[in-house]
Amino acid sequence: MTSRVALVTGGTGGIGTAICRRLHAAGHRVATNYRDEARAQAWLRKMRESGCEATLVPGDVSSPEDAERMVRDVEAELGPVEILINNAGITRDTTFHKMTAQQWQEVINTNLNSVFNVTRPVIEGMRERKWGRIVQISSINGQKGQYGQANYAAAKAGMHGFTISLAQENARFGITVNTVSPGYIGTDMVMAVPEPVREKIVAQIPTGRLGTPDEIAYAVAFFLPDEAAWITGANLSANGGQYMGW
Ligand code: CAA
């Protein structure tokens, strides 16, 4: 496969790390952003120990200025961004009647406004070069809603609305835009759900277990080769059968 420059936002997290590894293994040059320098350097050391390379750029995706600078930093080091995986995300779970404006805004800024902030500085270059791959990492809970996640589900549903609009606008420019909607994966984010609640959720998954980050990275990689050029505006569910919309 052609070696491309790939920016994975939130690449140091659970799913993000698996995506970085898979893209590196496919021969791509991978970059990710970070907010905590010490944590990011520790992550990079571990990646290198396992033979994986990545470029780290500082920046918070919820800030348009940071996102623009991040993209320019990656371009300066690796060249133009050809693959963008909008993966960075957070939770602030609570029922809506208790939700603060801050809990709402933090999730919308980090999970949804980030998609504007990071995609905007890469889209013009992709259109000029007539090739691009953009993948949003949404969630099963953007498709079905979830008790305690009005903020998160709104942001995640919004990500796919973005996907299907951008897919239409950019199809003639060799750019595909797709969404992967993971179900419950064994990451720190899911392990932070109180155990009794999590057990009830796992009981609703037909495969009878949490997913793995690698299983999501596999779904993301599906959209990236030249052979996937006809697939755009899709929402690929990877959720162990927990939700089967079509
Ligand atoms: N449907 C109906 N009722 C529910 C419910 C559900 N899914 N979940 C909880 N309830 C009920 C409980 O049974 C309980 O009822 P009683 O008071 O009658 O017993 C009531 O709601 C309150 O529940 P909690 O005791 O759990 O309330 P809490 O205020 O302590 O916590 C919560 C609320 C923070 C939302 C907690 O239930 C929770 O963390 N839920 C999980 C949310 C979740 O799935 N988050 C996903 C995080 S991972 C992720 O987001 C990745 C991804 O993309 C999948």
PDB file of C-alpha atoms and ligand atoms in Angstrom:
ATOM      1  CA  MET A   1       0.000   0.000   0.000  1.00  0.00           C
ATOM      2  CA  THR A   2       1.161   3.588  -0.606  1.00  0.00           C
ATOM      3  CA  SER A   3       2.713   5.163   2.458  1.00  0.00           C
ATOM      4  CA  ARG A   4       0.611   8.126   3.612  1.00  0.00           C
ATOM      5  CA  VAL A   5       0.818  10.761   6.326  1.00  0.00           C
ATOM      6  CA  ALA A   6      -1.848  10.054   8.939  1.00  0.00           C
ATOM      7  CA  LEU A   7      -2.973  12.255  11.826  1.00  0.00           C
ATOM      8  CA  VAL A   8      -4.821  10.380  14.576  1.00  0.00           C
ATOM      9  CA  THR A   9      -6.267  12.725  17.207  1.00  0.00           C
ATOM     10  CA  GLY A  10      -6.187  11.382  20.744  1.00  0.00           C
ATOM     11  CA  GLY A  11      -3.740   8.732  19.557  1.00  0.00           C
ATOM     12  CA  THR A  12      -2.330   8.092  23.019  1.00  0.00           C
ATOM     13  CA  GLY A  13      -5.671   6.766  24.338  1.00  0.00           C
ATOM     14  CA  GLY A  14      -7.010   3.206  24.256  1.00  0.00           C
ATOM     15  CA  ILE A  15      -8.544   3.055  20.773  1.00  0.00           C
ATOM     16  CA  GLY A  16      -6.165   5.747  19.452  1.00  0.00           C
ATOM     17  CA  THR A  17      -3.081   3.695  20.313  1.00  0.00           C
ATOM     18  CA  ALA A  18      -4.425   0.672  18.448  1.00  0.00           C
ATOM     19  CA  ILE A  19      -5.184   2.853  15.415  1.00  0.00           C
ATOM     20  CA  CYS A  20      -1.658   4.346  15.478  1.00  0.00           C
ATOM     21  CA  ARG A  21      -0.146   0.862  15.656  1.00  0.00           C
ATOM     22  CA  ARG A  22      -2.211  -0.509  12.801  1.00  0.00           C
ATOM     23  CA  LEU A  23      -1.531   2.485  10.557  1.00  0.00           C
ATOM     24  CA  HIS A  24       2.191   2.263  11.275  1.00  0.00           C
ATOM     25  CA  ALA A  25       2.121  -1.475  10.519  1.00  0.00           C
ATOM     26  CA  ALA A  26       0.442  -0.650   7.181  1.00  0.00           C
ATOM     27  CA  GLY A  27       3.431   1.549   6.308  1.00  0.00           C
ATOM     28  CA  HIS A  28       1.929   4.966   7.055  1.00  0.00           C
ATOM     29  CA  ARG A  29       3.735   7.807   8.830  1.00  0.00           C
ATOM     30  CA  VAL A  30       1.647   8.466  11.918  1.00  0.00           C
ATOM     31  CA  ALA A  31       1.241  11.592  14.051  1.00  0.00           C
ATOM     32  CA  THR A  32      -0.876  12.316  17.081  1.00  0.00           C
ATOM     33  CA  ASN A  33      -1.502  15.225  19.405  1.00  0.00           C
ATOM     34  CA  TYR A  34      -1.129  15.327  23.167  1.00  0.00           C
ATOM     35  CA  ARG A  35      -1.944  17.614  26.070  1.00  0.00           C
ATOM     36  CA  ASP A  36       0.277  16.074  28.760  1.00  0.00           C
ATOM     37  CA  GLU A  37       3.951  16.071  27.663  1.00  0.00           C
ATOM     38  CA  ALA A  38       5.243  13.557  30.256  1.00  0.00           C
ATOM     39  CA  ARG A  39       2.413  11.098  29.564  1.00  0.00           C
ATOM     40  CA  ALA A  40       2.921  11.424  25.817  1.00  0.00           C
ATOM     41  CA  GLN A  41       6.675  10.816  26.026  1.00  0.00           C
ATOM     42  CA  ALA A  42       6.080   7.706  28.160  1.00  0.00           C
ATOM     43  CA  TRP A  43       3.574   6.513  25.537  1.00  0.00           C
ATOM     44  CA  LEU A  44       6.117   7.098  22.742  1.00  0.00           C
ATOM     45  CA  ARG A  45       8.798   5.145  24.605  1.00  0.00           C
ATOM     46  CA  LYS A  46       6.412   2.177  24.900  1.00  0.00           C
ATOM     47  CA  MET A  47       5.467   2.451  21.237  1.00  0.00           C
ATOM     48  CA  ARG A  48       9.140   2.449  20.217  1.00  0.00           C
ATOM     49  CA  GLU A  49       9.906  -0.550  22.431  1.00  0.00           C
ATOM     50  CA  SER A  50       7.389  -2.481  20.353  1.00  0.00           C
ATOM     51  CA  GLY A  51       8.849  -1.224  17.059  1.00  0.00           C
ATOM     52  CA  CYS A  52       6.238   1.443  16.406  1.00  0.00           C
ATOM     53  CA  GLU A  53       7.070   5.039  15.444  1.00  0.00           C
ATOM     54  CA  ALA A  54       4.908   8.159  15.798  1.00  0.00           C
ATOM     55  CA  THR A  55       5.310  11.934  15.674  1.00  0.00           C
ATOM     56  CA  LEU A  56       3.950  13.804  18.690  1.00  0.00           C
ATOM     57  CA  VAL A  57       2.565  17.339  18.424  1.00  0.00           C
ATOM     58  CA  PRO A  58       1.229  19.342  21.366  1.00  0.00           C
ATOM     59  CA  GLY A  59      -2.312  20.654  21.189  1.00  0.00           C
ATOM     60  CA  ASP A  60      -5.864  20.494  22.479  1.00  0.00           C
ATOM     61  CA  VAL A  61      -8.356  19.585  19.728  1.00  0.00           C
ATOM     62  CA  SER A  62     -11.084  21.628  21.414  1.00  0.00           C
ATOM     63  CA  SER A  63      -9.149  24.809  20.547  1.00  0.00           C
ATOM     64  CA  PRO A  64      -9.282  25.971  16.897  1.00  0.00           C
ATOM     65  CA  GLU A  65      -5.888  27.702  17.283  1.00  0.00           C
ATOM     66  CA  ASP A  66      -4.228  24.610  18.769  1.00  0.00           C
ATOM     67  CA  ALA A  67      -5.744  22.376  16.091  1.00  0.00           C
ATOM     68  CA  GLU A  68      -4.484  24.597  13.264  1.00  0.00           C
ATOM     69  CA  ARG A  69      -1.003  24.719  14.780  1.00  0.00           C
ATOM     70  CA  MET A  70      -1.017  20.935  15.335  1.00  0.00           C
ATOM     71  CA  VAL A  71      -1.776  20.313  11.678  1.00  0.00           C
ATOM     72  CA  ARG A  72       0.955  22.750  10.562  1.00  0.00           C
ATOM     73  CA  ASP A  73       3.455  21.045  12.920  1.00  0.00           C
ATOM     74  CA  VAL A  74       2.648  17.633  11.438  1.00  0.00           C
ATOM     75  CA  GLU A  75       2.982  19.031   7.914  1.00  0.00           C
ATOM     76  CA  ALA A  76       6.361  20.570   8.740  1.00  0.00           C
ATOM     77  CA  GLU A  77       7.657  17.255  10.054  1.00  0.00           C
ATOM     78  CA  LEU A  78       6.016  14.625   7.838  1.00  0.00           C
ATOM     79  CA  GLY A  79       4.366  16.441   4.930  1.00  0.00           C
ATOM     80  CA  PRO A  80       0.697  17.102   4.095  1.00  0.00           C
ATOM     81  CA  VAL A  81      -1.931  15.182   6.086  1.00  0.00           C
ATOM     82  CA  GLU A  82      -3.550  12.616   3.771  1.00  0.00           C
ATOM     83  CA  ILE A  83      -5.406  10.523   6.352  1.00  0.00           C
ATOM     84  CA  LEU A  84      -7.238  12.103   9.291  1.00  0.00           C
ATOM     85  CA  ILE A  85      -8.780  10.018  12.064  1.00  0.00           C
ATOM     86  CA  ASN A  86     -10.932  12.188  14.343  1.00  0.00           C
ATOM     87  CA  ASN A  87     -10.673   9.962  17.393  1.00  0.00           C
ATOM     88  CA  ALA A  88     -10.169  12.267  20.405  1.00  0.00           C
ATOM     89  CA  GLY A  89     -13.052  12.134  22.850  1.00  0.00           C
ATOM     90  CA  ILE A  90     -14.082  12.381  26.502  1.00  0.00           C
ATOM     91  CA  THR A  91     -17.078  11.517  28.674  1.00  0.00           C
ATOM     92  CA  ARG A  92     -18.790  13.530  31.400  1.00  0.00           C
ATOM     93  CA  ASP A  93     -21.579  11.076  32.188  1.00  0.00           C
ATOM     94  CA  THR A  94     -24.541  12.208  34.258  1.00  0.00           C
ATOM     95  CA  THR A  95     -28.294  12.285  33.792  1.00  0.00           C
ATOM     96  CA  PHE A  96     -29.406  15.425  31.969  1.00  0.00           C
ATOM     97  CA  HIS A  97     -31.394  16.886  34.864  1.00  0.00           C
ATOM     98  CA  LYS A  98     -28.135  17.034  36.846  1.00  0.00           C
ATOM     99  CA  MET A  99     -25.846  18.059  33.948  1.00  0.00           C
ATOM    100  CA  THR A 100     -23.986  21.365  34.249  1.00  0.00           C
ATOM    101  CA  ALA A 101     -23.328  23.693  31.332  1.00  0.00           C
ATOM    102  CA  GLN A 102     -19.645  22.882  31.779  1.00  0.00           C
ATOM    103  CA  GLN A 103     -20.243  19.118  31.421  1.00  0.00           C
ATOM    104  CA  TRP A 104     -22.246  19.765  28.267  1.00  0.00           C
ATOM    105  CA  GLN A 105     -19.718  22.173  26.748  1.00  0.00           C
ATOM    106  CA  GLU A 106     -16.617  20.116  27.533  1.00  0.00           C
ATOM    107  CA  VAL A 107     -18.037  17.112  25.705  1.00  0.00           C
ATOM    108  CA  ILE A 108     -19.356  19.103  22.725  1.00  0.00           C
ATOM    109  CA  ASN A 109     -16.063  21.018  22.412  1.00  0.00           C
ATOM    110  CA  THR A 110     -13.768  18.006  22.669  1.00  0.00           C
ATOM    111  CA  ASN A 111     -15.859  15.446  20.767  1.00  0.00           C
ATOM    112  CA  LEU A 112     -17.666  17.522  18.127  1.00  0.00           C
ATOM    113  CA  ASN A 113     -16.199  21.021  17.739  1.00  0.00           C
ATOM    114  CA  SER A 114     -12.817  19.295  17.520  1.00  0.00           C
ATOM    115  CA  VAL A 115     -13.941  17.690  14.283  1.00  0.00           C
ATOM    116  CA  PHE A 116     -14.364  21.139  12.737  1.00  0.00           C
ATOM    117  CA  ASN A 117     -11.155  22.410  14.315  1.00  0.00           C
ATOM    118  CA  VAL A 118      -8.920  19.632  12.974  1.00  0.00           C
ATOM    119  CA  THR A 119     -10.617  18.866   9.650  1.00  0.00           C
ATOM    120  CA  ARG A 120     -10.808  22.492   8.516  1.00  0.00           C
ATOM    121  CA  PRO A 121      -7.007  22.977   8.237  1.00  0.00           C
ATOM    122  CA  VAL A 122      -6.544  19.707   6.276  1.00  0.00           C
ATOM    123  CA  ILE A 123      -9.469  19.750   3.858  1.00  0.00           C
ATOM    124  CA  GLU A 124      -8.199  22.329   1.364  1.00  0.00           C
ATOM    125  CA  GLY A 125      -4.910  20.469   0.854  1.00  0.00           C
ATOM    126  CA  MET A 126      -6.740  17.168   0.346  1.00  0.00           C
ATOM    127  CA  ARG A 127      -8.987  18.810  -2.267  1.00  0.00           C
ATOM    128  CA  GLU A 128      -5.982  20.289  -4.093  1.00  0.00           C
ATOM    129  CA  ARG A 129      -4.144  16.950  -4.110  1.00  0.00           C
ATOM    130  CA  LYS A 130      -7.359  15.066  -5.020  1.00  0.00           C
ATOM    131  CA  TRP A 131      -6.895  12.357  -2.420  1.00  0.00           C
ATOM    132  CA  GLY A 132      -7.921  12.057   1.215  1.00  0.00           C
ATOM    133  CA  ARG A 133      -9.366   9.773   3.863  1.00  0.00           C
ATOM    134  CA  ILE A 134     -11.267  11.133   6.856  1.00  0.00           C
ATOM    135  CA  VAL A 135     -12.725   8.826   9.513  1.00  0.00           C
ATOM    136  CA  GLN A 136     -14.772   9.937  12.510  1.00  0.00           C
ATOM    137  CA  ILE A 137     -14.700   7.688  15.585  1.00  0.00           C
ATOM    138  CA  SER A 138     -18.268   8.027  16.800  1.00  0.00           C
ATOM    139  CA  SER A 139     -20.057   5.581  19.127  1.00  0.00           C
ATOM    140  CA  ILE A 140     -22.907   3.111  19.412  1.00  0.00           C
ATOM    141  CA  ASN A 141     -24.361   5.668  21.825  1.00  0.00           C
ATOM    142  CA  GLY A 142     -24.581   8.263  19.050  1.00  0.00           C
ATOM    143  CA  GLN A 143     -26.780   5.751  17.194  1.00  0.00           C
ATOM    144  CA  LYS A 144     -29.026   4.530  20.017  1.00  0.00           C
ATOM    145  CA  GLY A 145     -28.653   7.118  22.825  1.00  0.00           C
ATOM    146  CA  GLN A 146     -27.583   6.162  26.335  1.00  0.00           C
ATOM    147  CA  TYR A 147     -28.877   6.813  29.832  1.00  0.00           C
ATOM    148  CA  GLY A 148     -26.523   9.417  31.362  1.00  0.00           C
ATOM    149  CA  GLN A 149     -24.963  10.519  28.060  1.00  0.00           C
ATOM    150  CA  ALA A 150     -27.127  13.283  26.514  1.00  0.00           C
ATOM    151  CA  ASN A 151     -23.970  15.346  25.913  1.00  0.00           C
ATOM    152  CA  TYR A 152     -21.900  12.461  24.529  1.00  0.00           C
ATOM    153  CA  ALA A 153     -24.686  10.985  22.369  1.00  0.00           C
ATOM    154  CA  ALA A 154     -25.454  14.435  20.901  1.00  0.00           C
ATOM    155  CA  ALA A 155     -21.795  14.963  19.988  1.00  0.00           C
ATOM    156  CA  LYS A 156     -21.384  11.445  18.573  1.00  0.00           C
ATOM    157  CA  ALA A 157     -24.577  11.660  16.469  1.00  0.00           C
ATOM    158  CA  GLY A 158     -23.350  15.070  15.265  1.00  0.00           C
ATOM    159  CA  MET A 159     -20.107  13.513  14.078  1.00  0.00           C
ATOM    160  CA  HIS A 160     -21.940  11.293  11.627  1.00  0.00           C
ATOM    161  CA  GLY A 161     -24.029  14.246  10.370  1.00  0.00           C
ATOM    162  CA  PHE A 162     -20.706  15.896   9.629  1.00  0.00           C
ATOM    163  CA  THR A 163     -19.467  12.739   7.855  1.00  0.00           C
ATOM    164  CA  ILE A 164     -22.399  12.474   5.460  1.00  0.00           C
ATOM    165  CA  SER A 165     -22.274  16.167   4.528  1.00  0.00           C
ATOM    166  CA  LEU A 166     -18.515  16.262   4.008  1.00  0.00           C
ATOM    167  CA  ALA A 167     -18.726  13.012   2.016  1.00  0.00           C
ATOM    168  CA  GLN A 168     -21.075  14.686  -0.473  1.00  0.00           C
ATOM    169  CA  GLU A 169     -19.034  17.867  -0.782  1.00  0.00           C
ATOM    170  CA  ASN A 170     -15.719  16.093  -1.350  1.00  0.00           C
ATOM    171  CA  ALA A 171     -16.543  12.923  -3.300  1.00  0.00           C
ATOM    172  CA  ARG A 172     -15.407  14.494  -6.584  1.00  0.00           C
ATOM    173  CA  PHE A 173     -12.041  15.303  -5.055  1.00  0.00           C
ATOM    174  CA  GLY A 174     -10.980  11.726  -4.297  1.00  0.00           C
ATOM    175  CA  ILE A 175     -11.759  12.192  -0.611  1.00  0.00           C
ATOM    176  CA  THR A 176     -13.833   9.654   1.302  1.00  0.00           C
ATOM    177  CA  VAL A 177     -15.409  10.521   4.644  1.00  0.00           C
ATOM    178  CA  ASN A 178     -16.723   7.747   6.859  1.00  0.00           C
ATOM    179  CA  THR A 179     -17.650   6.967  10.454  1.00  0.00           C
ATOM    180  CA  VAL A 180     -16.782   4.022  12.665  1.00  0.00           C
ATOM    181  CA  SER A 181     -19.172   3.566  15.596  1.00  0.00           C
ATOM    182  CA  PRO A 182     -17.548   1.413  18.270  1.00  0.00           C
ATOM    183  CA  GLY A 183     -19.578  -0.300  20.929  1.00  0.00           C
ATOM    184  CA  TYR A 184     -18.199  -0.908  24.425  1.00  0.00           C
ATOM    185  CA  ILE A 185     -14.440  -1.511  24.174  1.00  0.00           C
ATOM    186  CA  GLY A 186     -12.166  -2.490  27.064  1.00  0.00           C
ATOM    187  CA  THR A 187     -10.525   0.922  27.442  1.00  0.00           C
ATOM    188  CA  ASP A 188     -10.013   3.185  30.484  1.00  0.00           C
ATOM    189  CA  MET A 189     -13.104   5.151  29.383  1.00  0.00           C
ATOM    190  CA  VAL A 190     -15.385   2.116  29.609  1.00  0.00           C
ATOM    191  CA  MET A 191     -13.643   0.728  32.712  1.00  0.00           C
ATOM    192  CA  ALA A 192     -14.522   4.033  34.439  1.00  0.00           C
ATOM    193  CA  VAL A 193     -18.227   3.095  34.240  1.00  0.00           C
ATOM    194  CA  PRO A 194     -19.217   1.732  37.667  1.00  0.00           C
ATOM    195  CA  GLU A 195     -18.830  -2.060  37.648  1.00  0.00           C
ATOM    196  CA  PRO A 196     -22.476  -3.002  38.333  1.00  0.00           C
ATOM    197  CA  VAL A 197     -23.614  -0.687  35.498  1.00  0.00           C
ATOM    198  CA  ARG A 198     -20.922  -2.065  33.188  1.00  0.00           C
ATOM    199  CA  GLU A 199     -21.921  -5.654  33.940  1.00  0.00           C
ATOM    200  CA  LYS A 200     -25.509  -4.880  32.929  1.00  0.00           C
ATOM    201  CA  ILE A 201     -24.241  -3.361  29.670  1.00  0.00           C
ATOM    202  CA  VAL A 202     -22.005  -6.354  28.854  1.00  0.00           C
ATOM    203  CA  ALA A 203     -25.017  -8.617  29.435  1.00  0.00           C
ATOM    204  CA  GLN A 204     -26.695  -6.809  26.502  1.00  0.00           C
ATOM    205  CA  ILE A 205     -23.847  -7.541  24.070  1.00  0.00           C
ATOM    206  CA  PRO A 206     -24.553 -10.658  21.961  1.00  0.00           C
ATOM    207  CA  THR A 207     -20.835 -11.570  21.790  1.00  0.00           C
ATOM    208  CA  GLY A 208     -20.870 -11.610  25.616  1.00  0.00           C
ATOM    209  CA  ARG A 209     -17.735  -9.503  26.043  1.00  0.00           C
ATOM    210  CA  LEU A 210     -16.251  -6.042  25.589  1.00  0.00           C
ATOM    211  CA  GLY A 211     -14.546  -5.334  22.273  1.00  0.00           C
ATOM    212  CA  THR A 212     -10.800  -4.761  21.901  1.00  0.00           C
ATOM    213  CA  PRO A 213      -9.110  -1.591  20.586  1.00  0.00           C
ATOM    214  CA  ASP A 214      -7.583  -3.698  17.780  1.00  0.00           C
ATOM    215  CA  GLU A 215     -11.059  -4.652  16.609  1.00  0.00           C
ATOM    216  CA  ILE A 216     -11.823  -0.945  16.127  1.00  0.00           C
ATOM    217  CA  ALA A 217      -8.476  -0.232  14.453  1.00  0.00           C
ATOM    218  CA  TYR A 218      -9.280  -3.010  11.970  1.00  0.00           C
ATOM    219  CA  ALA A 219     -12.585  -1.318  11.081  1.00  0.00           C
ATOM    220  CA  VAL A 220     -10.843   2.061  10.628  1.00  0.00           C
ATOM    221  CA  ALA A 221      -8.138   0.574   8.379  1.00  0.00           C
ATOM    222  CA  PHE A 222     -10.828  -0.856   6.091  1.00  0.00           C
ATOM    223  CA  PHE A 223     -11.660   2.656   4.822  1.00  0.00           C
ATOM    224  CA  LEU A 224      -8.099   3.736   4.005  1.00  0.00           C
ATOM    225  CA  PRO A 225      -6.715   1.935   0.915  1.00  0.00           C
ATOM    226  CA  ASP A 226      -7.250   3.089  -2.660  1.00  0.00           C
ATOM    227  CA  GLU A 227      -9.577   0.098  -3.144  1.00  0.00           C
ATOM    228  CA  ALA A 228     -12.025   1.680  -0.654  1.00  0.00           C
ATOM    229  CA  ALA A 229     -12.571   4.703  -2.936  1.00  0.00           C
ATOM    230  CA  TRP A 230     -16.231   3.837  -3.583  1.00  0.00           C
ATOM    231  CA  ILE A 231     -17.116   3.716   0.117  1.00  0.00           C
ATOM    232  CA  THR A 232     -18.006   7.155   1.426  1.00  0.00           C
ATOM    233  CA  GLY A 233     -20.607   8.472   3.881  1.00  0.00           C
ATOM    234  CA  ALA A 234     -20.835   5.069   5.576  1.00  0.00           C
ATOM    235  CA  ASN A 235     -21.293   4.410   9.277  1.00  0.00           C
ATOM    236  CA  LEU A 236     -19.611   1.140  10.192  1.00  0.00           C
ATOM    237  CA  SER A 237     -20.903  -0.343  13.452  1.00  0.00           C
ATOM    238  CA  ALA A 238     -18.349  -2.393  15.390  1.00  0.00           C
ATOM    239  CA  ASN A 239     -20.220  -3.259  18.552  1.00  0.00           C
ATOM    240  CA  GLY A 240     -20.393  -7.039  19.045  1.00  0.00           C
ATOM    241  CA  GLY A 241     -24.002  -7.012  17.838  1.00  0.00           C
ATOM    242  CA  GLN A 242     -25.262  -4.737  20.635  1.00  0.00           C
ATOM    243  CA  TYR A 243     -27.040  -2.419  18.196  1.00  0.00           C
ATOM    244  CA  MET A 244     -27.971  -3.407  14.645  1.00  0.00           C
ATOM    245  CA  GLY A 245     -29.380  -0.400  12.804  1.00  0.00           C
ATOM    246  CA  TRP A 246     -29.333  -0.544   9.002  1.00  0.00           C
TER     247      TRP A 246
HETATM  248  N1  CAA B   1     -32.036   2.531  31.723  1.00  0.00           N
HETATM  249  C1  CAA B   1     -32.964   2.764  32.670  1.00  0.00           C
HETATM  250  N2  CAA B   1     -32.665   3.106  33.926  1.00  0.00           N
HETATM  251  C2  CAA B   1     -31.373   3.210  34.240  1.00  0.00           C
HETATM  252  C3  CAA B   1     -30.340   2.973  33.330  1.00  0.00           C
HETATM  253  C4  CAA B   1     -30.730   2.606  32.024  1.00  0.00           C
HETATM  254  N3  CAA B   1     -29.822   2.337  31.073  1.00  0.00           N
HETATM  255  N4  CAA B   1     -29.170   3.167  33.912  1.00  0.00           N
HETATM  256  C5  CAA B   1     -29.444   3.516  35.195  1.00  0.00           C
HETATM  257  N5  CAA B   1     -30.772   3.521  35.389  1.00  0.00           N
HETATM  258  C6  CAA B   1     -31.471   3.796  36.605  1.00  0.00           C
HETATM  259  C7  CAA B   1     -30.895   2.960  37.740  1.00  0.00           C
HETATM  260  O1  CAA B   1     -31.481   1.665  37.738  1.00  0.00           O
HETATM  261  C8  CAA B   1     -31.264   3.768  38.960  1.00  0.00           C
HETATM  262  O2  CAA B   1     -32.600   3.534  39.291  1.00  0.00           O
HETATM  263  P1  CAA B   1     -33.029   3.406  40.827  1.00  0.00           P
HETATM  264  O3  CAA B   1     -32.634   4.716  41.463  1.00  0.00           O
HETATM  265  O4  CAA B   1     -34.494   3.172  40.751  1.00  0.00           O
HETATM  266  O5  CAA B   1     -32.244   2.240  41.354  1.00  0.00           O
HETATM  267  C9  CAA B   1     -31.182   5.217  38.449  1.00  0.00           C
HETATM  268  O6  CAA B   1     -31.249   5.128  37.021  1.00  0.00           O
HETATM  269  C10 CAA B   1     -29.903   5.872  38.827  1.00  0.00           C
HETATM  270  O7  CAA B   1     -28.809   5.053  38.338  1.00  0.00           O
HETATM  271  P2  CAA B   1     -27.389   5.141  39.021  1.00  0.00           P
HETATM  272  O8  CAA B   1     -27.469   4.627  40.422  1.00  0.00           O
HETATM  273  O9  CAA B   1     -26.387   4.485  38.126  1.00  0.00           O
HETATM  274  O10 CAA B   1     -27.238   6.736  39.066  1.00  0.00           O
HETATM  275  P3  CAA B   1     -25.968   7.619  39.208  1.00  0.00           P
HETATM  276  O11 CAA B   1     -26.467   9.013  39.268  1.00  0.00           O
HETATM  277  O12 CAA B   1     -25.066   7.103  40.263  1.00  0.00           O
HETATM  278  O13 CAA B   1     -25.210   7.382  37.819  1.00  0.00           O
HETATM  279  C11 CAA B   1     -24.837   7.379  35.502  1.00  0.00           C
HETATM  280  C12 CAA B   1     -25.829   7.697  36.606  1.00  0.00           C
HETATM  281  C13 CAA B   1     -23.585   8.270  35.673  1.00  0.00           C
HETATM  282  C14 CAA B   1     -25.491   7.713  34.194  1.00  0.00           C
HETATM  283  C15 CAA B   1     -24.444   5.898  35.607  1.00  0.00           C
HETATM  284  O14 CAA B   1     -25.613   5.113  35.537  1.00  0.00           O
HETATM  285  C16 CAA B   1     -23.523   5.478  34.486  1.00  0.00           C
HETATM  286  O15 CAA B   1     -22.319   5.682  34.534  1.00  0.00           O
HETATM  287  N6  CAA B   1     -24.089   4.855  33.443  1.00  0.00           N
HETATM  288  C17 CAA B   1     -23.296   4.369  32.293  1.00  0.00           C
HETATM  289  C18 CAA B   1     -23.291   5.390  31.191  1.00  0.00           C
HETATM  290  C19 CAA B   1     -22.510   4.821  30.062  1.00  0.00           C
HETATM  291  O16 CAA B   1     -22.884   3.818  29.439  1.00  0.00           O
HETATM  292  N7  CAA B   1     -21.410   5.451  29.707  1.00  0.00           N
HETATM  293  C20 CAA B   1     -20.564   4.958  28.665  1.00  0.00           C
HETATM  294  C21 CAA B   1     -19.162   5.367  28.948  1.00  0.00           C
HETATM  295  S1  CAA B   1     -18.034   4.581  27.840  1.00  0.00           S
HETATM  296  C22 CAA B   1     -18.321   5.328  26.387  1.00  0.00           C
HETATM  297  O17 CAA B   1     -18.993   6.308  26.270  1.00  0.00           O
HETATM  298  C23 CAA B   1     -17.660   4.683  25.190  1.00  0.00           C
HETATM  299  C24 CAA B   1     -18.667   4.396  24.163  1.00  0.00           C
HETATM  300  O18 CAA B   1     -18.718   5.116  23.165  1.00  0.00           O
HETATM  301  C25 CAA B   1     -19.544   3.215  24.300  1.00  0.00           C
END
